[in-house]
mmCIF file of C-alpha atoms in Angstrom:
data_model
loop_
_atom_site.group_PDB
_atom_site.id
_atom_site.type_symbol
_atom_site.label_atom_id
_atom_site.label_comp_id
_atom_site.label_asym_id
_atom_site.label_seq_id
_atom_site.Cartn_x
_atom_site.Cartn_y
_atom_site.Cartn_z
ATOM 1 C CA MET A 1 -54.065 -102.836 47.172
ATOM 2 C CA GLU A 2 -52.077 -99.642 47.666
ATOM 3 C CA SER A 3 -49.005 -98.968 49.344
ATOM 4 C CA GLY A 4 -45.463 -97.086 48.837
ATOM 5 C CA THR A 5 -44.142 -93.763 49.979
ATOM 6 C CA PRO A 6 -45.221 -90.326 49.612
ATOM 7 C CA ASP A 7 -43.157 -89.779 46.589
ATOM 8 C CA VAL A 8 -43.745 -93.361 45.028
ATOM 9 C CA LEU A 9 -47.254 -94.731 45.045
ATOM 10 C CA LEU A 10 -47.906 -98.335 44.363
ATOM 11 C CA ARG A 11 -50.979 -100.364 43.794
ATOM 12 C CA THR A 12 -52.055 -103.682 42.365
ATOM 13 C CA GLU A 13 -55.230 -103.926 40.127
ATOM 14 C CA GLY A 14 -56.229 -106.973 38.387
ATOM 15 C CA ARG A 15 -53.188 -108.585 36.853
ATOM 16 C CA ALA A 16 -50.988 -104.983 36.960
ATOM 17 C CA GLY A 17 -48.448 -103.468 39.587
ATOM 18 C CA PHE A 18 -48.960 -99.659 39.224
ATOM 19 C CA VAL A 19 -45.783 -97.599 39.878
ATOM 20 C CA THR A 20 -46.887 -93.732 40.191
ATOM 21 C CA LEU A 21 -43.790 -91.536 40.434
ATOM 22 C CA ASN A 22 -45.828 -88.823 42.851
ATOM 23 C CA ARG A 23 -43.632 -85.537 42.740
ATOM 24 C CA PRO A 24 -45.985 -83.615 40.427
ATOM 25 C CA ARG A 25 -44.513 -79.971 41.554
ATOM 26 C CA ALA A 26 -41.266 -81.282 40.554
ATOM 27 C CA ILE A 27 -42.357 -83.202 37.483
ATOM 28 C CA ASN A 28 -41.894 -86.275 39.446
ATOM 29 C CA ALA A 29 -38.140 -85.620 39.632
ATOM 30 C CA LEU A 30 -36.261 -88.789 40.954
ATOM 31 C CA THR A 31 -34.571 -88.913 44.437
ATOM 32 C CA HIS A 32 -32.574 -91.489 45.933
ATOM 33 C CA THR A 33 -35.545 -92.530 48.159
ATOM 34 C CA MET A 34 -37.748 -93.059 44.976
ATOM 35 C CA VAL A 35 -35.273 -95.087 43.210
ATOM 36 C CA LEU A 36 -35.231 -97.597 46.054
ATOM 37 C CA ALA A 37 -38.768 -97.619 46.425
ATOM 38 C CA VAL A 38 -39.210 -98.676 43.019
ATOM 39 C CA ASP A 39 -36.655 -101.167 43.276
ATOM 40 C CA ARG A 40 -38.323 -102.855 46.225
ATOM 41 C CA ALA A 41 -41.707 -102.819 44.277
ATOM 42 C CA LEU A 42 -39.978 -104.614 41.496
ATOM 43 C CA THR A 43 -38.518 -107.271 43.763
ATOM 44 C CA ALA A 44 -42.198 -107.979 45.474
ATOM 45 C CA TRP A 45 -43.837 -108.101 42.181
ATOM 46 C CA GLU A 46 -41.223 -110.059 40.353
ATOM 47 C CA HIS A 47 -41.996 -112.908 42.930
ATOM 48 C CA ASP A 48 -45.683 -112.355 42.932
ATOM 49 C CA PRO A 49 -47.554 -114.809 40.396
ATOM 50 C CA ALA A 50 -50.777 -112.429 40.620
ATOM 51 C CA VAL A 51 -48.849 -109.508 38.978
ATOM 52 C CA THR A 52 -48.153 -110.390 35.368
ATOM 53 C CA THR A 53 -47.567 -106.755 34.166
ATOM 54 C CA ILE A 54 -45.658 -103.672 35.600
ATOM 55 C CA VAL A 55 -46.843 -100.042 34.821
ATOM 56 C CA ILE A 56 -45.116 -96.976 35.411
ATOM 57 C CA GLU A 57 -46.672 -93.675 35.269
ATOM 58 C CA GLY A 58 -46.162 -90.111 36.484
ATOM 59 C CA ALA A 59 -48.470 -88.028 38.943
ATOM 60 C CA GLY A 60 -50.025 -84.720 37.401
ATOM 61 C CA GLU A 61 -50.396 -83.152 34.006
ATOM 62 C CA ARG A 62 -46.776 -82.189 33.195
ATOM 63 C CA GLY A 63 -45.105 -85.558 32.591
ATOM 64 C CA LEU A 64 -43.490 -88.723 33.579
ATOM 65 C CA CYS A 65 -40.405 -87.527 34.971
ATOM 66 C CA ALA A 66 -38.181 -84.619 34.286
ATOM 67 C CA GLY A 67 -35.046 -86.557 35.598
ATOM 68 C CA GLY A 68 -33.304 -86.757 39.029
ATOM 69 C CA ASP A 69 -33.303 -84.089 41.509
ATOM 70 C CA ILE A 70 -30.407 -81.948 40.336
ATOM 71 C CA ARG A 71 -30.916 -79.400 42.908
ATOM 72 C CA ALA A 72 -29.852 -82.280 45.157
ATOM 73 C CA ILE A 73 -26.942 -82.920 42.882
ATOM 74 C CA HIS A 74 -25.777 -79.424 42.655
ATOM 75 C CA ASP A 75 -25.682 -79.057 46.479
ATOM 76 C CA ASP A 76 -23.997 -82.229 46.728
ATOM 77 C CA ALA A 77 -21.245 -81.206 43.931
ATOM 78 C CA ARG A 78 -20.825 -77.924 46.010
ATOM 79 C CA ALA A 79 -20.196 -79.667 49.223
ATOM 80 C CA ALA A 80 -17.874 -82.305 47.547
ATOM 81 C CA GLY A 81 -20.102 -84.786 48.848
ATOM 82 C CA THR A 82 -20.672 -88.653 48.197
ATOM 83 C CA ALA A 83 -24.616 -88.461 47.915
ATOM 84 C CA SER A 84 -24.921 -88.078 44.181
ATOM 85 C CA ALA A 85 -22.700 -91.122 43.405
ATOM 86 C CA ALA A 86 -24.509 -93.332 46.019
ATOM 87 C CA PHE A 87 -27.857 -91.938 44.155
ATOM 88 C CA TRP A 88 -26.348 -93.031 40.724
ATOM 89 C CA ARG A 89 -25.360 -96.740 41.876
ATOM 90 C CA ASP A 90 -28.660 -97.404 42.825
ATOM 91 C CA GLU A 91 -30.242 -95.677 39.838
ATOM 92 C CA TYR A 92 -27.974 -97.130 37.277
ATOM 93 C CA ARG A 93 -28.776 -100.590 38.809
ATOM 94 C CA LEU A 94 -32.477 -100.146 38.553
ATOM 95 C CA ASN A 95 -31.996 -98.893 35.181
ATOM 96 C CA ALA A 96 -30.321 -102.387 34.222
ATOM 97 C CA ARG A 97 -32.946 -104.141 36.284
ATOM 98 C CA ILE A 98 -35.740 -102.683 34.146
ATOM 99 C CA ALA A 99 -34.141 -103.779 30.977
ATOM 100 C CA ARG A 100 -33.768 -107.309 32.125
ATOM 101 C CA TYR A 101 -37.062 -107.648 34.068
ATOM 102 C CA PRO A 102 -38.732 -110.843 33.610
ATOM 103 C CA LYS A 103 -42.465 -109.594 33.165
ATOM 104 C CA PRO A 104 -43.627 -106.980 30.783
ATOM 105 C CA TYR A 105 -42.829 -103.380 31.880
ATOM 106 C CA VAL A 106 -44.906 -100.910 30.462
ATOM 107 C CA ALA A 107 -43.819 -97.071 30.627
ATOM 108 C CA LEU A 108 -46.392 -94.572 29.961
ATOM 109 C CA MET A 109 -44.106 -91.793 28.532
ATOM 110 C CA ASP A 110 -46.791 -88.811 28.582
ATOM 111 C CA GLY A 111 -45.682 -85.136 28.611
ATOM 112 C CA ILE A 112 -41.991 -84.689 29.881
ATOM 113 C CA VAL A 113 -39.602 -87.616 29.729
ATOM 114 C CA MET A 114 -35.972 -86.403 30.263
ATOM 115 C CA GLY A 115 -32.776 -87.602 31.827
ATOM 116 C CA GLY A 116 -33.529 -90.211 34.608
ATOM 117 C CA GLY A 117 -37.130 -90.224 33.157
ATOM 118 C CA VAL A 118 -35.737 -91.774 30.341
ATOM 119 C CA GLY A 119 -33.969 -94.447 32.499
ATOM 120 C CA VAL A 120 -37.112 -95.726 34.051
ATOM 121 C CA SER A 121 -39.220 -95.751 31.037
ATOM 122 C CA ALA A 122 -36.990 -96.324 27.683
ATOM 123 C CA HIS A 123 -35.167 -99.450 29.152
ATOM 124 C CA GLY A 124 -38.773 -101.147 29.609
ATOM 125 C CA SER A 125 -40.159 -103.586 27.482
ATOM 126 C CA VAL A 126 -43.408 -101.798 26.184
ATOM 127 C CA ARG A 127 -42.753 -97.983 25.755
ATOM 128 C CA VAL A 128 -45.620 -95.875 25.083
ATOM 129 C CA VAL A 129 -45.441 -92.230 24.179
ATOM 130 C CA THR A 130 -48.178 -89.713 23.423
ATOM 131 C CA GLU A 131 -48.749 -86.552 21.412
ATOM 132 C CA ARG A 132 -47.788 -84.760 24.449
ATOM 133 C CA SER A 133 -44.461 -86.549 24.828
ATOM 134 C CA ARG A 134 -41.294 -84.635 25.135
ATOM 135 C CA VAL A 135 -38.335 -86.950 25.051
ATOM 136 C CA ALA A 136 -34.901 -85.710 25.881
ATOM 137 C CA MET A 137 -31.319 -86.171 27.076
ATOM 138 C CA PRO A 138 -30.471 -82.676 28.009
ATOM 139 C CA GLU A 139 -27.482 -83.111 30.268
ATOM 140 C CA THR A 140 -25.025 -80.884 28.059
ATOM 141 C CA GLY A 141 -26.966 -77.858 28.867
ATOM 142 C CA ILE A 142 -26.238 -78.132 32.662
ATOM 143 C CA GLY A 143 -22.470 -79.134 32.334
ATOM 144 C CA PHE A 144 -23.223 -83.071 32.629
ATOM 145 C CA VAL A 145 -23.280 -86.068 30.305
ATOM 146 C CA PRO A 146 -26.053 -88.490 29.237
ATOM 147 C CA ASP A 147 -26.429 -91.127 31.601
ATOM 148 C CA VAL A 148 -28.868 -93.797 32.978
ATOM 149 C CA GLY A 149 -28.117 -95.893 29.928
ATOM 150 C CA GLY A 150 -28.823 -92.670 27.624
ATOM 151 C CA THR A 151 -25.454 -93.052 25.564
ATOM 152 C CA TYR A 152 -26.605 -96.819 25.030
ATOM 153 C CA LEU A 153 -30.011 -96.068 23.890
ATOM 154 C CA LEU A 154 -28.645 -93.144 21.558
ATOM 155 C CA GLY A 155 -25.620 -94.863 20.519
ATOM 156 C CA ARG A 156 -27.791 -97.438 18.882
ATOM 157 C CA ALA A 157 -30.212 -94.708 17.033
ATOM 158 C CA PRO A 158 -30.096 -94.951 13.046
ATOM 159 C CA GLY A 159 -27.137 -93.374 11.854
ATOM 160 C CA GLU A 160 -25.929 -90.195 13.911
ATOM 161 C CA LEU A 161 -29.315 -89.210 14.980
ATOM 162 C CA GLY A 162 -28.266 -90.343 18.468
ATOM 163 C CA THR A 163 -25.352 -88.422 18.434
ATOM 164 C CA HIS A 164 -27.377 -85.121 17.462
ATOM 165 C CA LEU A 165 -29.755 -85.662 20.299
ATOM 166 C CA ALA A 166 -27.094 -86.510 22.961
ATOM 167 C CA LEU A 167 -25.059 -83.420 21.993
ATOM 168 C CA THR A 168 -27.910 -80.937 21.629
ATOM 169 C CA GLY A 169 -29.966 -81.980 24.302
ATOM 170 C CA SER A 170 -33.153 -81.657 21.952
ATOM 171 C CA PRO A 171 -36.670 -82.900 22.870
ATOM 172 C CA ILE A 172 -38.354 -85.134 20.572
ATOM 173 C CA GLY A 173 -42.025 -86.127 20.190
ATOM 174 C CA ALA A 174 -43.640 -89.389 19.504
ATOM 175 C CA ALA A 175 -42.682 -90.053 15.987
ATOM 176 C CA ASP A 176 -39.090 -89.225 16.354
ATOM 177 C CA ALA A 177 -39.123 -91.434 19.634
ATOM 178 C CA LEU A 178 -40.226 -94.305 17.534
ATOM 179 C CA LEU A 179 -37.655 -93.565 14.794
ATOM 180 C CA THR A 180 -34.668 -93.392 17.356
ATOM 181 C CA GLY A 181 -35.742 -96.390 19.273
ATOM 182 C CA LEU A 182 -36.749 -94.766 22.526
ATOM 183 C CA ALA A 183 -40.387 -95.849 22.181
ATOM 184 C CA ASP A 184 -42.368 -98.364 20.880
ATOM 185 C CA HIS A 185 -46.147 -97.424 20.531
ATOM 186 C CA VAL A 186 -48.073 -94.375 20.270
ATOM 187 C CA VAL A 187 -51.390 -93.753 22.106
ATOM 188 C CA PRO A 188 -53.367 -90.586 22.354
ATOM 189 C CA SER A 189 -52.813 -89.280 25.983
ATOM 190 C CA ALA A 190 -56.761 -89.056 26.415
ATOM 191 C CA GLU A 191 -56.633 -92.942 25.873
ATOM 192 C CA LEU A 192 -54.166 -93.536 29.114
ATOM 193 C CA PRO A 193 -56.869 -94.304 31.493
ATOM 194 C CA ALA A 194 -58.535 -96.797 29.242
ATOM 195 C CA LEU A 195 -55.308 -98.308 28.510
ATOM 196 C CA ALA A 196 -54.436 -98.503 32.040
ATOM 197 C CA GLY A 197 -57.661 -100.269 32.874
ATOM 198 C CA ASP A 198 -56.894 -102.792 29.826
ATOM 199 C CA LEU A 199 -53.437 -103.443 31.373
ATOM 200 C CA THR A 200 -55.169 -105.023 34.564
ATOM 201 C CA ARG A 201 -56.994 -107.503 32.495
ATOM 202 C CA LEU A 202 -55.312 -108.195 29.351
ATOM 203 C CA PRO A 203 -51.783 -109.162 28.290
ATOM 204 C CA ALA A 204 -49.781 -106.086 27.738
ATOM 205 C CA ASP A 205 -49.265 -106.403 24.044
ATOM 206 C CA GLU A 206 -52.927 -107.006 23.554
ATOM 207 C CA ALA A 207 -54.039 -103.991 25.791
ATOM 208 C CA VAL A 208 -51.549 -101.807 24.108
ATOM 209 C CA SER A 209 -52.577 -102.609 20.557
ATOM 210 C CA ARG A 210 -56.030 -101.668 21.264
ATOM 211 C CA HIS A 211 -55.054 -97.957 21.742
ATOM 212 C CA THR A 212 -52.094 -97.634 19.451
ATOM 213 C CA VAL A 213 -52.310 -94.975 16.710
ATOM 214 C CA THR A 214 -49.763 -93.918 13.797
ATOM 215 C CA PRO A 215 -48.498 -90.295 14.932
ATOM 216 C CA PRO A 216 -47.907 -87.424 12.392
ATOM 217 C CA PRO A 217 -44.559 -87.351 11.160
ATOM 218 C CA GLY A 218 -41.829 -86.173 13.125
ATOM 219 C CA VAL A 219 -38.555 -83.799 11.890
ATOM 220 C CA LEU A 220 -35.663 -85.994 12.147
ATOM 221 C CA ALA A 221 -36.462 -88.320 9.349
ATOM 222 C CA GLU A 222 -36.111 -85.264 6.877
ATOM 223 C CA GLN A 223 -33.185 -83.882 8.730
ATOM 224 C CA ARG A 224 -31.243 -86.979 8.628
ATOM 225 C CA GLU A 225 -28.897 -86.469 5.539
ATOM 226 C CA TRP A 226 -27.171 -83.395 7.111
ATOM 227 C CA ILE A 227 -27.303 -84.837 10.610
ATOM 228 C CA ASP A 228 -25.552 -88.117 9.476
ATOM 229 C CA ALA A 229 -23.227 -86.115 7.420
ATOM 230 C CA CYS A 230 -22.343 -83.676 9.929
ATOM 231 C CA TYR A 231 -22.101 -85.822 13.108
ATOM 232 C CA LEU A 232 -19.594 -88.278 11.568
ATOM 233 C CA ALA A 233 -16.805 -85.571 12.021
ATOM 234 C CA GLU A 234 -14.159 -86.903 14.578
ATOM 235 C CA THR A 235 -14.369 -84.010 16.723
ATOM 236 C CA VAL A 236 -17.115 -81.625 18.430
ATOM 237 C CA GLU A 237 -15.145 -78.765 16.575
ATOM 238 C CA ALA A 238 -15.312 -80.475 13.384
ATOM 239 C CA ILE A 239 -19.065 -81.132 13.850
ATOM 240 C CA VAL A 240 -19.931 -77.592 14.638
ATOM 241 C CA GLU A 241 -17.652 -76.534 11.376
ATOM 242 C CA ARG A 242 -19.735 -78.891 9.216
ATOM 243 C CA LEU A 243 -22.979 -77.692 10.408
ATOM 244 C CA PHE A 244 -22.360 -74.056 9.825
ATOM 245 C CA ASP A 245 -20.811 -75.157 6.254
ATOM 246 C CA THR A 246 -23.947 -77.060 5.170
ATOM 247 C CA GLY A 247 -26.084 -74.145 4.097
ATOM 248 C CA VAL A 248 -29.182 -75.704 5.817
ATOM 249 C CA PRO A 249 -30.763 -73.152 8.341
ATOM 250 C CA ALA A 250 -31.711 -76.064 10.698
ATOM 251 C CA ALA A 251 -28.063 -77.184 10.640
ATOM 252 C CA LYS A 252 -26.555 -73.598 11.342
ATOM 253 C CA GLU A 253 -29.109 -73.241 14.243
ATOM 254 C CA THR A 254 -27.745 -76.476 15.560
ATOM 255 C CA ALA A 255 -24.335 -75.169 15.318
ATOM 256 C CA THR A 256 -25.243 -72.092 17.195
ATOM 257 C CA THR A 257 -27.125 -74.302 19.887
ATOM 258 C CA LEU A 258 -23.985 -76.483 20.570
ATOM 259 C CA LEU A 259 -22.098 -73.500 21.093
ATOM 260 C CA ALA A 260 -23.816 -72.584 24.147
ATOM 261 C CA LYS A 261 -23.642 -76.064 25.667
ATOM 262 C CA SER A 262 -20.646 -76.760 28.121
ATOM 263 C CA PRO A 263 -17.595 -77.315 25.970
ATOM 264 C CA THR A 264 -16.483 -79.946 28.426
ATOM 265 C CA ALA A 265 -19.607 -81.901 28.520
ATOM 266 C CA LEU A 266 -20.014 -81.741 24.677
ATOM 267 C CA LYS A 267 -16.489 -83.232 24.186
ATOM 268 C CA ALA A 268 -16.967 -85.907 27.222
ATOM 269 C CA THR A 269 -20.494 -86.576 25.873
ATOM 270 C CA LEU A 270 -19.126 -87.586 22.276
ATOM 271 C CA ALA A 271 -16.042 -89.579 23.613
ATOM 272 C CA THR A 272 -18.771 -91.401 25.878
ATOM 273 C CA LEU A 273 -21.121 -92.135 23.094
ATOM 274 C CA ARG A 274 -18.570 -93.508 20.801
ATOM 275 C CA ARG A 275 -16.961 -95.739 23.949
ATOM 276 C CA SER A 276 -20.444 -96.933 24.235
ATOM 277 C CA ARG A 277 -21.074 -98.026 20.918
ATOM 278 C CA ALA A 278 -17.999 -100.188 21.156
ATOM 279 C CA LEU A 279 -19.419 -102.025 24.275
ATOM 280 C CA GLY A 280 -21.602 -105.186 24.009
ATOM 281 C CA THR A 281 -24.374 -104.536 26.958
ATOM 282 C CA LEU A 282 -26.231 -102.012 28.644
ATOM 283 C CA GLU A 283 -24.658 -102.994 31.985
ATOM 284 C CA GLU A 284 -21.042 -102.353 30.474
ATOM 285 C CA VAL A 285 -22.375 -98.678 29.289
ATOM 286 C CA LEU A 286 -23.585 -98.075 32.793
ATOM 287 C CA ASP A 287 -20.243 -98.811 34.482
ATOM 288 C CA LEU A 288 -18.971 -96.545 31.768
ATOM 289 C CA GLU A 289 -21.231 -93.852 32.376
ATOM 290 C CA PHE A 290 -20.697 -94.105 36.200
ATOM 291 C CA ARG A 291 -17.322 -93.256 35.783
ATOM 292 C CA VAL A 292 -18.160 -90.312 33.620
ATOM 293 C CA SER A 293 -20.793 -89.067 35.962
ATOM 294 C CA CYS A 294 -18.382 -89.348 38.992
ATOM 295 C CA ALA A 295 -15.925 -87.250 37.194
ATOM 296 C CA ALA A 296 -18.381 -84.717 36.068
ATOM 297 C CA LEU A 297 -19.618 -84.189 39.558
ATOM 298 C CA THR A 298 -16.040 -82.550 40.297
ATOM 299 C CA THR A 299 -15.844 -80.131 37.457
ATOM 300 C CA PRO A 300 -17.009 -76.634 37.870
ATOM 301 C CA ASP A 301 -19.456 -76.805 34.940
ATOM 302 C CA LEU A 302 -21.916 -79.140 36.348
ATOM 303 C CA VAL A 303 -22.589 -76.727 39.376
ATOM 304 C CA GLU A 304 -22.469 -73.662 37.138
ATOM 305 C CA GLY A 305 -24.867 -75.261 34.571
ATOM 306 C CA ILE A 306 -27.430 -76.137 37.231
ATOM 307 C CA ARG A 307 -27.294 -72.791 38.924
ATOM 308 C CA ALA A 308 -27.855 -71.024 35.700
ATOM 309 C CA GLN A 309 -30.725 -73.504 34.506
ATOM 310 C CA VAL A 310 -32.289 -74.393 37.625
ATOM 311 C CA VAL A 311 -31.252 -72.428 40.717
ATOM 312 C CA ASP A 312 -30.554 -68.754 39.765
ATOM 313 C CA LYS A 313 -32.578 -69.420 36.340
ATOM 314 C CA ASP A 314 -30.450 -66.475 34.521
ATOM 315 C CA ARG A 315 -29.906 -68.909 31.810
ATOM 316 C CA ASP A 316 -26.526 -67.333 31.558
ATOM 317 C CA PRO A 317 -23.736 -70.128 32.462
ATOM 318 C CA HIS A 318 -20.001 -69.540 32.383
ATOM 319 C CA TRP A 319 -18.245 -72.494 31.553
ATOM 320 C CA THR A 320 -14.966 -73.392 32.436
ATOM 321 C CA PRO A 321 -13.044 -73.691 29.986
ATOM 322 C CA SER A 322 -15.272 -71.238 27.900
ATOM 323 C CA THR A 323 -14.480 -72.751 24.530
ATOM 324 C CA LEU A 324 -14.090 -76.264 22.755
ATOM 325 C CA PRO A 325 -10.364 -75.892 21.791
ATOM 326 C CA GLU A 326 -9.488 -75.066 25.273
ATOM 327 C CA VAL A 327 -10.580 -78.681 26.563
ATOM 328 C CA SER A 328 -7.608 -80.852 26.408
ATOM 329 C CA ALA A 329 -7.049 -84.574 26.016
ATOM 330 C CA ALA A 330 -5.999 -84.563 29.523
ATOM 331 C CA ASP A 331 -9.391 -83.048 30.622
ATOM 332 C CA LEU A 332 -11.388 -85.952 28.834
ATOM 333 C CA THR A 333 -9.124 -88.832 29.899
ATOM 334 C CA ARG A 334 -10.207 -87.979 33.774
ATOM 335 C CA PHE A 335 -13.711 -88.818 32.832
ATOM 336 C CA PHE A 336 -12.931 -92.347 31.940
ATOM 337 C CA ALA A 337 -10.838 -93.262 35.167
ATOM 338 C CA PRO A 338 -12.037 -95.240 38.110
ATOM 339 C CA PRO A 339 -13.885 -93.111 40.624
ATOM 340 C CA PRO A 340 -12.680 -92.814 44.102
ATOM 341 C CA GLY A 341 -15.324 -94.793 45.485
ATOM 342 C CA GLY A 342 -14.910 -97.809 43.178
ATOM 343 C CA ASP A 343 -16.568 -98.734 39.964
ATOM 344 C CA LEU A 344 -20.147 -99.536 39.683
ATOM 345 C CA GLY A 345 -19.336 -103.149 38.459
ATOM 346 C CA LEU A 346 -22.444 -104.121 36.792
ATOM 347 C CA ALA A 347 -20.544 -106.126 33.851
ATOM 348 C CA GLY A 348 -17.428 -106.517 35.690
ATOM 349 C CA THR A 349 -14.205 -104.599 35.430
ATOM 350 C CA LEU A 350 -13.751 -101.785 32.784
ATOM 351 C CA PRO A 351 -10.072 -101.228 31.187
ATOM 352 C CA PRO A 352 -8.155 -98.500 32.270
ATOM 353 C CA ALA A 353 -8.841 -94.891 31.148
#
């Protein structure tokens, strides 16, 4: 049986319900309508005894999902609108629902899986990457902060690997996705159709185990020593200084990468990540991230970052302020204040900023 909307295709086959994100030209970037469509499908299938496994996949050859529709966020931010906050309310609730879903939720994380794409996949109970996977939370490059529970996931990665990925936005492959806890299994991309077929007739774990392989080594394990040492510093400035001082070429390159990101977004990301580590549940972290996202919507860097990377594509953002020392404590405090429209409230009431 097939149903859904043009941008989200739904079908049931055997014991499985399939969600196909269907905006291949935009690498299946999420819109508000898509989030609501996925949520409705999860509601229907949760109460359908014939459906025992959920599978989410992306249409086209490029990836599962490149994130949220940041052009729409750019336009909303320029207009001082409320559409983005409304989108995030429903998106973050969907992220929490996926994490608590009572049936196996299998995410086929092939190709590009970034931002909001991580949110609809990496909270699932069965997360499959391939040799083509490029998984990332690249928000600091557009003047934003990792959301969709990204700081929850990265905050619980081994050592300081999650801090490194959150600040740099660097994409990782299959082995590093396993290492950092963003994925569970590796399946060759050529075998995904066969896996999908097995999921229609077998329990999810059994189906996946038939196709799982060991990936080639990643890069993070061999970089762990300098990453852990540098990112333990208390401030972004100190992290950058340590990276430059290590004498390790990759660390110095990372420092240069960080200095190209939004200074405000870097500091807000570090503060959010460290606060999220002190919170007990994903719901609490999503409540925190909602405050941060709403605050970021009002900063000049979000509009400027999306302009430079996506709209004009000149790759030359002009951040305000332009350096790390210029970002004040007051600038950061506002990220943790309740938003004008009220808190998300998934886990109750957050403490004052």
